[in-house]
mmCIF file of C-alpha atoms in Angstrom:
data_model
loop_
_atom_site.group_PDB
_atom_site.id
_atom_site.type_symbol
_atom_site.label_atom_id
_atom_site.label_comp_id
_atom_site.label_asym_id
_atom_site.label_seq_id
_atom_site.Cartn_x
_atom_site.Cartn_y
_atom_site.Cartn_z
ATOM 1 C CA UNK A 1 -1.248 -18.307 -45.226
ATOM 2 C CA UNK A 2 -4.762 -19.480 -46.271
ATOM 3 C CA UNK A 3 -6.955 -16.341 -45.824
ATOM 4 C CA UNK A 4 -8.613 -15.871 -49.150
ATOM 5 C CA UNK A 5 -8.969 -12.422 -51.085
ATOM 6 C CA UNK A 6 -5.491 -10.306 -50.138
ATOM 7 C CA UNK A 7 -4.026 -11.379 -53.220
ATOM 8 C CA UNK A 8 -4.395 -10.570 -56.501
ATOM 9 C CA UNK A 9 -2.086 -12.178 -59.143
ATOM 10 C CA UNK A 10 -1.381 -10.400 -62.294
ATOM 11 C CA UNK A 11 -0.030 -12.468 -65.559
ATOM 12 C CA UNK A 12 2.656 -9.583 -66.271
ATOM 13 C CA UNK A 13 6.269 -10.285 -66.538
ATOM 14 C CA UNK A 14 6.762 -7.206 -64.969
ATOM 15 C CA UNK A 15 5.561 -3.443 -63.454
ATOM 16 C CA UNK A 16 7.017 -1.856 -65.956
ATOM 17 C CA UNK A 17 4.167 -1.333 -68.827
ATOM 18 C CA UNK A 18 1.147 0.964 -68.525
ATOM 19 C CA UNK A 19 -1.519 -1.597 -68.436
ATOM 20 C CA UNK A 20 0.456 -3.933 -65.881
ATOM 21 C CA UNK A 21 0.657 -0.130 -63.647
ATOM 22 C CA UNK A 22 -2.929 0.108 -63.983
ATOM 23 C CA UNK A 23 -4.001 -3.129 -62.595
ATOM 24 C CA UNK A 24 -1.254 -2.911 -60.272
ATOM 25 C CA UNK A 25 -2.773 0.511 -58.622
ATOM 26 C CA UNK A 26 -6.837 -0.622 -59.178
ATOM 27 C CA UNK A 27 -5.873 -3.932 -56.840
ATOM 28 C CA UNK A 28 -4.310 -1.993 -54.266
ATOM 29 C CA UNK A 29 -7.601 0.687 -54.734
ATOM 30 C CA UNK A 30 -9.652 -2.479 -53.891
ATOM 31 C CA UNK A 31 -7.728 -3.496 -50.697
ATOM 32 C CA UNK A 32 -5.719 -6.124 -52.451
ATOM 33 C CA UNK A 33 -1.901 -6.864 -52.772
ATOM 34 C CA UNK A 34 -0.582 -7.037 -55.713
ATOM 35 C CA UNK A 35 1.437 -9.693 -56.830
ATOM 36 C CA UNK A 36 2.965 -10.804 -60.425
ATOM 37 C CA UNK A 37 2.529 -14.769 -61.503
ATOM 38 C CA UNK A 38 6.154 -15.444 -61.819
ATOM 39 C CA UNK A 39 6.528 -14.687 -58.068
ATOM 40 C CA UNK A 40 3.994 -16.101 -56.694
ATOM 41 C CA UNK A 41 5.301 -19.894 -56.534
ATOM 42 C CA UNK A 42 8.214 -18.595 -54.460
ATOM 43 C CA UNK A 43 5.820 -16.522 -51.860
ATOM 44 C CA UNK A 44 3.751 -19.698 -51.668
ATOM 45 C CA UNK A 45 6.666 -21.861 -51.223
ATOM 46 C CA UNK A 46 7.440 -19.666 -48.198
ATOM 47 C CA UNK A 47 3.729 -19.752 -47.043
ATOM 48 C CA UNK A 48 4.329 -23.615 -47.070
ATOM 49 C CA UNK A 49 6.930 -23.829 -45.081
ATOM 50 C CA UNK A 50 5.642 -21.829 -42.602
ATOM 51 C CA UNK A 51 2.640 -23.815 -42.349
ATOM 52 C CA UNK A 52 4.922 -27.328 -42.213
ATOM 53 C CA UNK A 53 6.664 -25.890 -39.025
ATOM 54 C CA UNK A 54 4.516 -27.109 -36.028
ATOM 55 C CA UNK A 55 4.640 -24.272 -33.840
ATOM 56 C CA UNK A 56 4.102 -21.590 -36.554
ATOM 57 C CA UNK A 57 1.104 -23.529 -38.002
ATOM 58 C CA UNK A 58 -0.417 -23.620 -34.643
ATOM 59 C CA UNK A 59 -0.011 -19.975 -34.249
ATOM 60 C CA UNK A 60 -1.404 -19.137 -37.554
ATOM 61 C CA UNK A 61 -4.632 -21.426 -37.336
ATOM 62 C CA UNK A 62 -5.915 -19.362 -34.090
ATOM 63 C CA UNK A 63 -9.257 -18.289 -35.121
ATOM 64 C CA UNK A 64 -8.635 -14.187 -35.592
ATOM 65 C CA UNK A 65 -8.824 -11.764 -37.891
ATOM 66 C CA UNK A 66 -6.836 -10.263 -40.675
ATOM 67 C CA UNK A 67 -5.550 -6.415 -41.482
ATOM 68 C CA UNK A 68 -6.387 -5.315 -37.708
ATOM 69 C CA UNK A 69 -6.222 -1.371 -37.457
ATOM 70 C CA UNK A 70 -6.345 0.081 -34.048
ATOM 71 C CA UNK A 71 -6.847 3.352 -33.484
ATOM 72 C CA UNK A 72 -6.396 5.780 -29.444
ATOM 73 C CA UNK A 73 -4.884 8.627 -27.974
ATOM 74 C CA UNK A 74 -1.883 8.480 -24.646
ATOM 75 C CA UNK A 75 -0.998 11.962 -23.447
ATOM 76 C CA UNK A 76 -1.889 13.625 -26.251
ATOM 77 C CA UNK A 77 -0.514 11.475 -28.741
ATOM 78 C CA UNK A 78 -2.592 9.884 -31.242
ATOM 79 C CA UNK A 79 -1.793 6.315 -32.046
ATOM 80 C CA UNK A 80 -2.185 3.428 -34.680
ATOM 81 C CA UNK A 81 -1.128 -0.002 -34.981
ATOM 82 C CA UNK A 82 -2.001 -2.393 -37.866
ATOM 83 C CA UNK A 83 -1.934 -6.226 -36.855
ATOM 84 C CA UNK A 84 -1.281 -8.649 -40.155
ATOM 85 C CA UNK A 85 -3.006 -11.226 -37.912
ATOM 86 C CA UNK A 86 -4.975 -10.677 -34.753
ATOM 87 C CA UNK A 87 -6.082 -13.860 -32.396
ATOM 88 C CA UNK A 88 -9.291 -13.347 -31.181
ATOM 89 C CA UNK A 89 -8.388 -14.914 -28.176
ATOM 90 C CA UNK A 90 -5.360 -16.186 -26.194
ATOM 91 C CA UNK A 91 -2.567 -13.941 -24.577
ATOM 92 C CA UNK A 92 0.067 -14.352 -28.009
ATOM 93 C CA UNK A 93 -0.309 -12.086 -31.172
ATOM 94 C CA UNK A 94 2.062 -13.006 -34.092
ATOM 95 C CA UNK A 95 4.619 -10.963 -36.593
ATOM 96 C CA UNK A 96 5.446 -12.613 -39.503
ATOM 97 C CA UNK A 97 9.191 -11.703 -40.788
ATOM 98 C CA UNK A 98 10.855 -12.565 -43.462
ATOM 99 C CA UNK A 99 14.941 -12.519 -44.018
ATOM 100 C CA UNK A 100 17.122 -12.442 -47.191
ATOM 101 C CA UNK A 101 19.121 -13.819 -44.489
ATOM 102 C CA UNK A 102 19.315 -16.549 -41.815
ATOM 103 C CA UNK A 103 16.420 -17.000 -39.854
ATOM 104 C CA UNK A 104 18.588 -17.831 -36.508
ATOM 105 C CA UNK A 105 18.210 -16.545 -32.998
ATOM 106 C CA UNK A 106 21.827 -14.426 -33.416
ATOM 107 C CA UNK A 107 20.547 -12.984 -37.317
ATOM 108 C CA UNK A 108 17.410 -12.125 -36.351
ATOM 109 C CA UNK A 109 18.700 -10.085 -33.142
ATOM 110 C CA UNK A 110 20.838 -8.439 -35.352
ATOM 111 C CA UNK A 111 17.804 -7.171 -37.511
ATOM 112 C CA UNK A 112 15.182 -6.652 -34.800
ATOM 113 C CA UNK A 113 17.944 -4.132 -33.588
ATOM 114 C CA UNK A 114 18.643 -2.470 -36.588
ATOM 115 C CA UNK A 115 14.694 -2.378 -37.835
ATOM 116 C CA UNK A 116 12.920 -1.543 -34.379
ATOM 117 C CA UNK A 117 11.267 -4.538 -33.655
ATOM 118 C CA UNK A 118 11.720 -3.927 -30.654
ATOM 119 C CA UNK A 119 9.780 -0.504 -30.624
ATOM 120 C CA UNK A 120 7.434 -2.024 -33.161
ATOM 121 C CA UNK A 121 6.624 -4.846 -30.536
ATOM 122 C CA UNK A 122 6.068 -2.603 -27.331
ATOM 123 C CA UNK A 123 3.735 0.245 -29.588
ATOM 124 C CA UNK A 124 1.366 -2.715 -31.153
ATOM 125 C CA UNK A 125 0.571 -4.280 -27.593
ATOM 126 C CA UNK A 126 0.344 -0.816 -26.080
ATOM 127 C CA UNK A 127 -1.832 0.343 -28.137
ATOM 128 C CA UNK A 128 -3.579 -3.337 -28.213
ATOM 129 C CA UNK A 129 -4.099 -3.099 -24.457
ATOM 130 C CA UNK A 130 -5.362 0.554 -24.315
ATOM 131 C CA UNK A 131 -7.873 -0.347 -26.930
ATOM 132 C CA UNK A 132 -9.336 -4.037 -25.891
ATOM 133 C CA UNK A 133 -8.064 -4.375 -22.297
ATOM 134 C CA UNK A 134 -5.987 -7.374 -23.618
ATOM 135 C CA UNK A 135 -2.298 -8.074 -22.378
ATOM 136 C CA UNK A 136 -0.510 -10.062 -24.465
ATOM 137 C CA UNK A 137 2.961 -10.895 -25.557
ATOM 138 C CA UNK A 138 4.208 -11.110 -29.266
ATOM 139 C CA UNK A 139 6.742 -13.856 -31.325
ATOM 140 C CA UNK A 140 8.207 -13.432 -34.281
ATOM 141 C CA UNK A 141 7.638 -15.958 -36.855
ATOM 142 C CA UNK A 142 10.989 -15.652 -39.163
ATOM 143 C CA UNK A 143 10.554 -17.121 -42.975
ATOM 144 C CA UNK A 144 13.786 -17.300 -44.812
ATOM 145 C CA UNK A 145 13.385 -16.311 -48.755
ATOM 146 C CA UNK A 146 15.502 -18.757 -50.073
ATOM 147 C CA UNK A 147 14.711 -22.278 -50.559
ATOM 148 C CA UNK A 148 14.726 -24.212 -47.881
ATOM 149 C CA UNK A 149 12.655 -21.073 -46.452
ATOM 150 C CA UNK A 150 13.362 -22.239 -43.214
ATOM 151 C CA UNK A 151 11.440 -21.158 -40.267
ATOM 152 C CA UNK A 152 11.889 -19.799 -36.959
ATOM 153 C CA UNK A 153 9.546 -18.849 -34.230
ATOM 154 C CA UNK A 154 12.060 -16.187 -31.656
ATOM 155 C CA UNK A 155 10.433 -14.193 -28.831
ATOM 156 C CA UNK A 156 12.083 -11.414 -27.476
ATOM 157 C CA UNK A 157 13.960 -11.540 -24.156
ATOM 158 C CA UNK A 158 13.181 -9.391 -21.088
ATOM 159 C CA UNK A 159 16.050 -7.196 -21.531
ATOM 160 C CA UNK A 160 15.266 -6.629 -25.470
ATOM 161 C CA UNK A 161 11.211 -5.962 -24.469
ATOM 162 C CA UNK A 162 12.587 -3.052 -22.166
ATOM 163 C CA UNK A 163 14.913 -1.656 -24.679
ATOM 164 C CA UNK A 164 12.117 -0.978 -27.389
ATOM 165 C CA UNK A 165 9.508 0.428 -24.293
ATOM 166 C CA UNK A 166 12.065 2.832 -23.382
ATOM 167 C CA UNK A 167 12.664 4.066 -27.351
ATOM 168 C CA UNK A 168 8.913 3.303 -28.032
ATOM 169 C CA UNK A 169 7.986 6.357 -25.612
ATOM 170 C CA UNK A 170 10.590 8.263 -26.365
ATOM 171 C CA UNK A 171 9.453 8.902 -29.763
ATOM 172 C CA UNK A 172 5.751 9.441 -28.759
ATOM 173 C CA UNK A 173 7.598 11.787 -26.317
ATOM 174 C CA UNK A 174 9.650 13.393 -29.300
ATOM 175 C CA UNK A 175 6.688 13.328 -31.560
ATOM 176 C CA UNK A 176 4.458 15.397 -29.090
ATOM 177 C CA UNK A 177 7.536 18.113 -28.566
ATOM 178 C CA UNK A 178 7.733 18.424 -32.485
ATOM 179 C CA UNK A 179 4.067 18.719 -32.864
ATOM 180 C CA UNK A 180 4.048 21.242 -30.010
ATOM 181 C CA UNK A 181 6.631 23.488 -31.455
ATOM 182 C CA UNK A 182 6.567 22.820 -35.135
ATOM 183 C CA UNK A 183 10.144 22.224 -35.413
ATOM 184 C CA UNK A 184 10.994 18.728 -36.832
ATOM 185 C CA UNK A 185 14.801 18.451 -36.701
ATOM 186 C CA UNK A 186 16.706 16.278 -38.822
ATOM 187 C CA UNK A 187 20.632 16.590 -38.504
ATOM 188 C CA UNK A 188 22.691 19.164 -36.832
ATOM 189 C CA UNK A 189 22.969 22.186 -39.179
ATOM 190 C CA UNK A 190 27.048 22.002 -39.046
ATOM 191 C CA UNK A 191 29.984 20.704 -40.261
ATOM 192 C CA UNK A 192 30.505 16.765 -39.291
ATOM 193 C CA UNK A 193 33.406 14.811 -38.624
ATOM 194 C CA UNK A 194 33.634 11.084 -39.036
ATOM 195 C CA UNK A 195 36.334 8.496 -38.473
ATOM 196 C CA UNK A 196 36.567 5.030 -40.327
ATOM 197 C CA UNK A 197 34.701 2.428 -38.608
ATOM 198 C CA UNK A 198 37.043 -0.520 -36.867
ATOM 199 C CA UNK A 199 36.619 -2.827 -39.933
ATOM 200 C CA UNK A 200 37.963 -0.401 -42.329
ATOM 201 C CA UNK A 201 41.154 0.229 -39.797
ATOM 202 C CA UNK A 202 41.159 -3.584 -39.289
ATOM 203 C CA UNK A 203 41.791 -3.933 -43.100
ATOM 204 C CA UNK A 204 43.904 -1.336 -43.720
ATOM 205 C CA UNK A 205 46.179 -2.420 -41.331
ATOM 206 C CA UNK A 206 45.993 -6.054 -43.113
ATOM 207 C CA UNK A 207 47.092 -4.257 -46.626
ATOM 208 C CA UNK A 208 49.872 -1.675 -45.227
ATOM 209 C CA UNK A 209 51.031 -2.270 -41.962
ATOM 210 C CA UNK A 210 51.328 -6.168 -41.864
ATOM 211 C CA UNK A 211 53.409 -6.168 -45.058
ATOM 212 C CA UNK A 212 50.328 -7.777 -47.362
ATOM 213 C CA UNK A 213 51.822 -5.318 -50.262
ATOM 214 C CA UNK A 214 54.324 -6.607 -52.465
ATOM 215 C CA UNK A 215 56.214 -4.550 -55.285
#
Protein backbone atom coordinates (compact mmCIF):
# COMPACT_ATOMS: atom_id res chain seq x y z
CA UNK A 1 0.00 0.00 0.00
CA UNK A 2 2.92 2.34 -0.88
CA UNK A 3 5.06 2.40 2.34
CA UNK A 4 8.49 1.43 1.20
CA UNK A 5 10.87 -1.19 3.02
CA UNK A 6 8.27 -4.05 4.62
CA UNK A 7 8.87 -6.14 1.78
CA UNK A 8 11.42 -8.12 0.71
CA UNK A 9 10.99 -10.25 -2.48
CA UNK A 10 12.93 -13.36 -2.89
CA UNK A 11 13.47 -14.96 -6.62
CA UNK A 12 12.70 -18.61 -5.16
CA UNK A 13 10.05 -20.76 -6.55
CA UNK A 14 9.49 -21.83 -3.27
CA UNK A 15 10.38 -22.16 0.85
CA UNK A 16 11.31 -25.31 0.50
CA UNK A 17 15.34 -25.28 -0.12
CA UNK A 18 17.95 -24.32 2.48
CA UNK A 19 19.18 -21.19 0.94
CA UNK A 20 15.52 -19.88 0.07
CA UNK A 21 14.95 -20.76 4.35
CA UNK A 22 17.84 -18.71 5.03
CA UNK A 23 16.91 -15.57 3.35
CA UNK A 24 13.49 -16.22 4.30
CA UNK A 25 14.44 -16.09 8.27
CA UNK A 26 17.47 -13.14 7.80
CA UNK A 27 14.43 -10.77 6.21
CA UNK A 28 12.17 -11.40 8.91
CA UNK A 29 15.56 -10.88 11.45
CA UNK A 30 15.71 -7.43 9.71
CA UNK A 31 12.02 -6.42 10.28
CA UNK A 32 10.98 -7.34 6.80
CA UNK A 33 8.20 -9.64 5.31
CA UNK A 34 9.05 -12.02 3.31
CA UNK A 35 7.60 -12.58 0.16
CA UNK A 36 8.47 -14.98 -3.01
CA UNK A 37 8.44 -13.23 -6.75
CA UNK A 38 5.82 -15.43 -8.15
CA UNK A 39 3.37 -14.01 -5.54
CA UNK A 40 3.99 -10.87 -5.47
CA UNK A 41 1.95 -9.67 -8.72
CA UNK A 42 -1.15 -11.12 -7.06
CA UNK A 43 -0.51 -9.20 -3.50
CA UNK A 44 0.06 -6.09 -5.60
CA UNK A 45 -2.91 -6.64 -7.66
CA UNK A 46 -4.82 -6.63 -4.36
CA UNK A 47 -2.86 -3.51 -3.10
CA UNK A 48 -4.28 -1.92 -6.38
CA UNK A 49 -7.49 -2.43 -5.94
CA UNK A 50 -7.60 -1.26 -2.71
CA UNK A 51 -6.08 1.88 -3.63
CA UNK A 52 -8.74 2.27 -6.85
CA UNK A 53 -11.66 2.13 -4.25
CA UNK A 54 -12.30 5.81 -3.20
CA UNK A 55 -13.04 5.46 0.29
CA UNK A 56 -10.24 2.94 1.09
CA UNK A 57 -7.63 5.12 -0.73
CA UNK A 58 -8.67 8.00 1.32
CA UNK A 59 -8.27 6.06 4.43
CA UNK A 60 -4.95 4.73 3.56
CA UNK A 61 -3.32 8.16 2.42
CA UNK A 62 -3.90 9.71 6.12
CA UNK A 63 -0.53 10.78 7.05
CA UNK A 64 0.38 7.99 10.02
CA UNK A 65 2.59 5.60 10.77
CA UNK A 66 3.29 1.99 10.09
CA UNK A 67 3.85 -1.29 12.55
CA UNK A 68 2.36 0.75 15.67
CA UNK A 69 3.10 -1.26 18.99
CA UNK A 70 1.41 -0.07 22.07
CA UNK A 71 2.27 -1.12 25.14
CA UNK A 72 0.02 -0.47 29.25
CA UNK A 73 -1.28 -2.13 32.10
CA UNK A 74 -5.62 -2.21 33.24
CA UNK A 75 -6.12 -3.94 36.57
CA UNK A 76 -3.27 -5.75 36.56
CA UNK A 77 -3.25 -6.90 33.18
CA UNK A 78 -0.57 -6.08 30.90
CA UNK A 79 -1.57 -5.19 27.40
CA UNK A 80 -0.36 -4.88 23.68
CA UNK A 81 -1.83 -3.96 20.52
CA UNK A 82 0.01 -3.73 17.15
CA UNK A 83 -1.67 -1.23 14.57
CA UNK A 84 -0.68 -2.21 10.66
CA UNK A 85 -1.51 1.49 10.11
CA UNK A 86 -1.92 4.23 12.66
CA UNK A 87 -3.43 7.89 11.56
CA UNK A 88 -1.72 10.40 13.25
CA UNK A 89 -4.68 12.26 13.45
CA UNK A 90 -8.47 12.02 12.94
CA UNK A 91 -10.96 9.91 15.13
CA UNK A 92 -10.82 6.51 12.43
CA UNK A 93 -7.96 3.85 12.61
CA UNK A 94 -8.08 1.17 9.81
CA UNK A 95 -7.84 -2.94 9.63
CA UNK A 96 -7.04 -4.22 6.53
CA UNK A 97 -8.73 -7.85 5.87
CA UNK A 98 -8.47 -9.96 3.40
CA UNK A 99 -11.10 -12.97 2.37
CA UNK A 100 -10.66 -16.18 0.28
CA UNK A 101 -14.19 -15.30 0.27
CA UNK A 102 -16.73 -12.55 -0.52
CA UNK A 103 -15.97 -9.34 0.72
CA UNK A 104 -19.88 -8.50 1.48
CA UNK A 105 -21.49 -7.00 4.52
CA UNK A 106 -23.32 -10.70 5.35
CA UNK A 107 -19.55 -12.75 4.62
CA UNK A 108 -17.64 -10.60 6.44
CA UNK A 109 -20.09 -10.75 9.62
CA UNK A 110 -19.83 -14.22 9.35
CA UNK A 111 -15.92 -14.07 9.76
CA UNK A 112 -15.58 -11.13 12.16
CA UNK A 113 -17.71 -13.58 14.37
CA UNK A 114 -15.90 -16.55 13.95
CA UNK A 115 -12.20 -14.68 14.07
CA UNK A 116 -12.87 -12.06 16.98
CA UNK A 117 -12.90 -9.03 15.24
CA UNK A 118 -14.97 -8.00 17.30
CA UNK A 119 -12.68 -8.48 20.47
CA UNK A 120 -9.76 -7.54 18.28
CA UNK A 121 -11.55 -4.11 17.57
CA UNK A 122 -12.59 -3.15 21.26
CA UNK A 123 -8.73 -4.33 22.77
CA UNK A 124 -6.77 -2.10 19.94
CA UNK A 125 -8.85 1.19 20.77
CA UNK A 126 -8.74 0.37 24.46
CA UNK A 127 -5.55 0.07 24.69
CA UNK A 128 -5.18 3.08 21.97
CA UNK A 129 -7.11 5.36 24.32
CA UNK A 130 -5.33 4.37 27.61
CA UNK A 131 -2.08 5.06 25.91
CA UNK A 132 -2.62 8.50 23.74
CA UNK A 133 -5.91 9.81 25.20
CA UNK A 134 -7.36 9.27 21.65
CA UNK A 135 -11.02 7.89 21.07
CA UNK A 136 -11.53 6.61 17.97
CA UNK A 137 -13.59 4.16 16.05
CA UNK A 138 -12.21 1.42 13.61
CA UNK A 139 -13.47 0.05 9.77
CA UNK A 140 -12.56 -2.75 8.22
CA UNK A 141 -11.17 -2.47 4.85
CA UNK A 142 -12.09 -6.09 3.21
CA UNK A 143 -9.74 -7.14 0.01
CA UNK A 144 -10.99 -10.17 -1.75
CA UNK A 145 -7.95 -12.58 -3.03
CA UNK A 146 -9.29 -13.42 -6.14
CA UNK A 147 -9.32 -11.34 -9.13
CA UNK A 148 -11.52 -8.88 -9.24
CA UNK A 149 -10.10 -8.37 -5.51
CA UNK A 150 -12.96 -6.46 -4.82
CA UNK A 151 -13.14 -4.14 -1.96
CA UNK A 152 -15.21 -3.33 0.87
CA UNK A 153 -14.98 -0.79 3.58
CA UNK A 154 -17.75 -2.41 6.70
CA UNK A 155 -17.83 -0.83 10.17
CA UNK A 156 -19.17 -2.61 12.88
CA UNK A 157 -22.68 -1.96 14.25
CA UNK A 158 -23.49 -0.89 17.83
CA UNK A 159 -24.74 -4.15 18.84
CA UNK A 160 -21.53 -6.09 17.28
CA UNK A 161 -19.03 -3.22 19.13
CA UNK A 162 -20.74 -4.37 22.51
CA UNK A 163 -20.49 -8.00 21.84
CA UNK A 164 -16.56 -8.00 21.42
CA UNK A 165 -16.24 -5.32 24.75
CA UNK A 166 -18.07 -7.75 26.74
CA UNK A 167 -15.68 -10.95 25.45
CA UNK A 168 -12.70 -8.47 25.16
CA UNK A 169 -12.77 -8.12 29.15
CA UNK A 170 -13.70 -11.23 29.80
CA UNK A 171 -10.56 -12.67 28.67
CA UNK A 172 -8.35 -9.97 30.35
CA UNK A 173 -10.63 -11.06 33.26
CA UNK A 174 -9.83 -14.88 32.55
CA UNK A 175 -6.26 -14.13 31.81
CA UNK A 176 -5.65 -12.39 35.26
CA UNK A 177 -7.53 -15.53 37.19
CA UNK A 178 -5.12 -17.97 35.26
CA UNK A 179 -2.12 -15.92 35.97
CA UNK A 180 -3.26 -15.65 39.60
CA UNK A 181 -3.66 -19.31 40.15
CA UNK A 182 -1.46 -20.93 37.60
CA UNK A 183 -4.05 -23.13 36.30
CA UNK A 184 -4.68 -22.65 32.51
CA UNK A 185 -7.61 -24.93 31.65
CA UNK A 186 -8.23 -26.22 28.36
CA UNK A 187 -11.21 -28.79 28.06
CA UNK A 188 -13.11 -30.56 30.69
CA UNK A 189 -11.05 -33.59 31.82
CA UNK A 190 -14.16 -36.10 30.98
CA UNK A 191 -15.87 -38.02 28.71
CA UNK A 192 -17.89 -35.79 25.93
CA UNK A 193 -20.93 -36.32 24.17
CA UNK A 194 -21.80 -34.76 20.86
CA UNK A 195 -24.80 -34.89 18.56
CA UNK A 196 -24.69 -34.26 14.67
CA UNK A 197 -25.09 -30.74 13.84
CA UNK A 198 -28.66 -29.80 11.96
CA UNK A 199 -27.01 -30.00 8.47
CA UNK A 200 -25.85 -33.45 8.89
CA UNK A 201 -29.62 -34.49 10.19
CA UNK A 202 -30.93 -32.24 7.37
CA UNK A 203 -29.08 -34.56 4.87
CA UNK A 204 -29.56 -37.63 6.26
CA UNK A 205 -33.01 -37.26 6.26
CA UNK A 206 -32.69 -36.23 2.35
CA UNK A 207 -30.81 -39.80 1.69
CA UNK A 208 -33.05 -42.20 4.04
CA UNK A 209 -36.12 -40.87 5.13
CA UNK A 210 -37.40 -38.99 1.95
CA UNK A 211 -36.91 -42.10 -0.19
CA UNK A 212 -33.61 -40.51 -2.19
CA UNK A 213 -32.24 -44.35 -2.05
CA UNK A 214 -33.01 -46.53 -4.78
CA UNK A 215 -32.07 -50.38 -5.00
Amino acid sequence: LGIPGEVKVLDFDSWRGKEAQTQRDEARAAGLVPMLEKDMGEVDDMAEAVLGHMVARKLFEREGDAEVSLFTESNGVPLRCRFDYLPREGGVVVDLKTTAGDASEAEFAKAAARFGYDLARYHYLDVLEMVTGRTADMLFVVVETEAPYLVNVIRLNDQFIGMGQDKALEARDIYKRCMASGEWPGYPEQIGVIEPPMFAVYEHQDRFERGEIQI
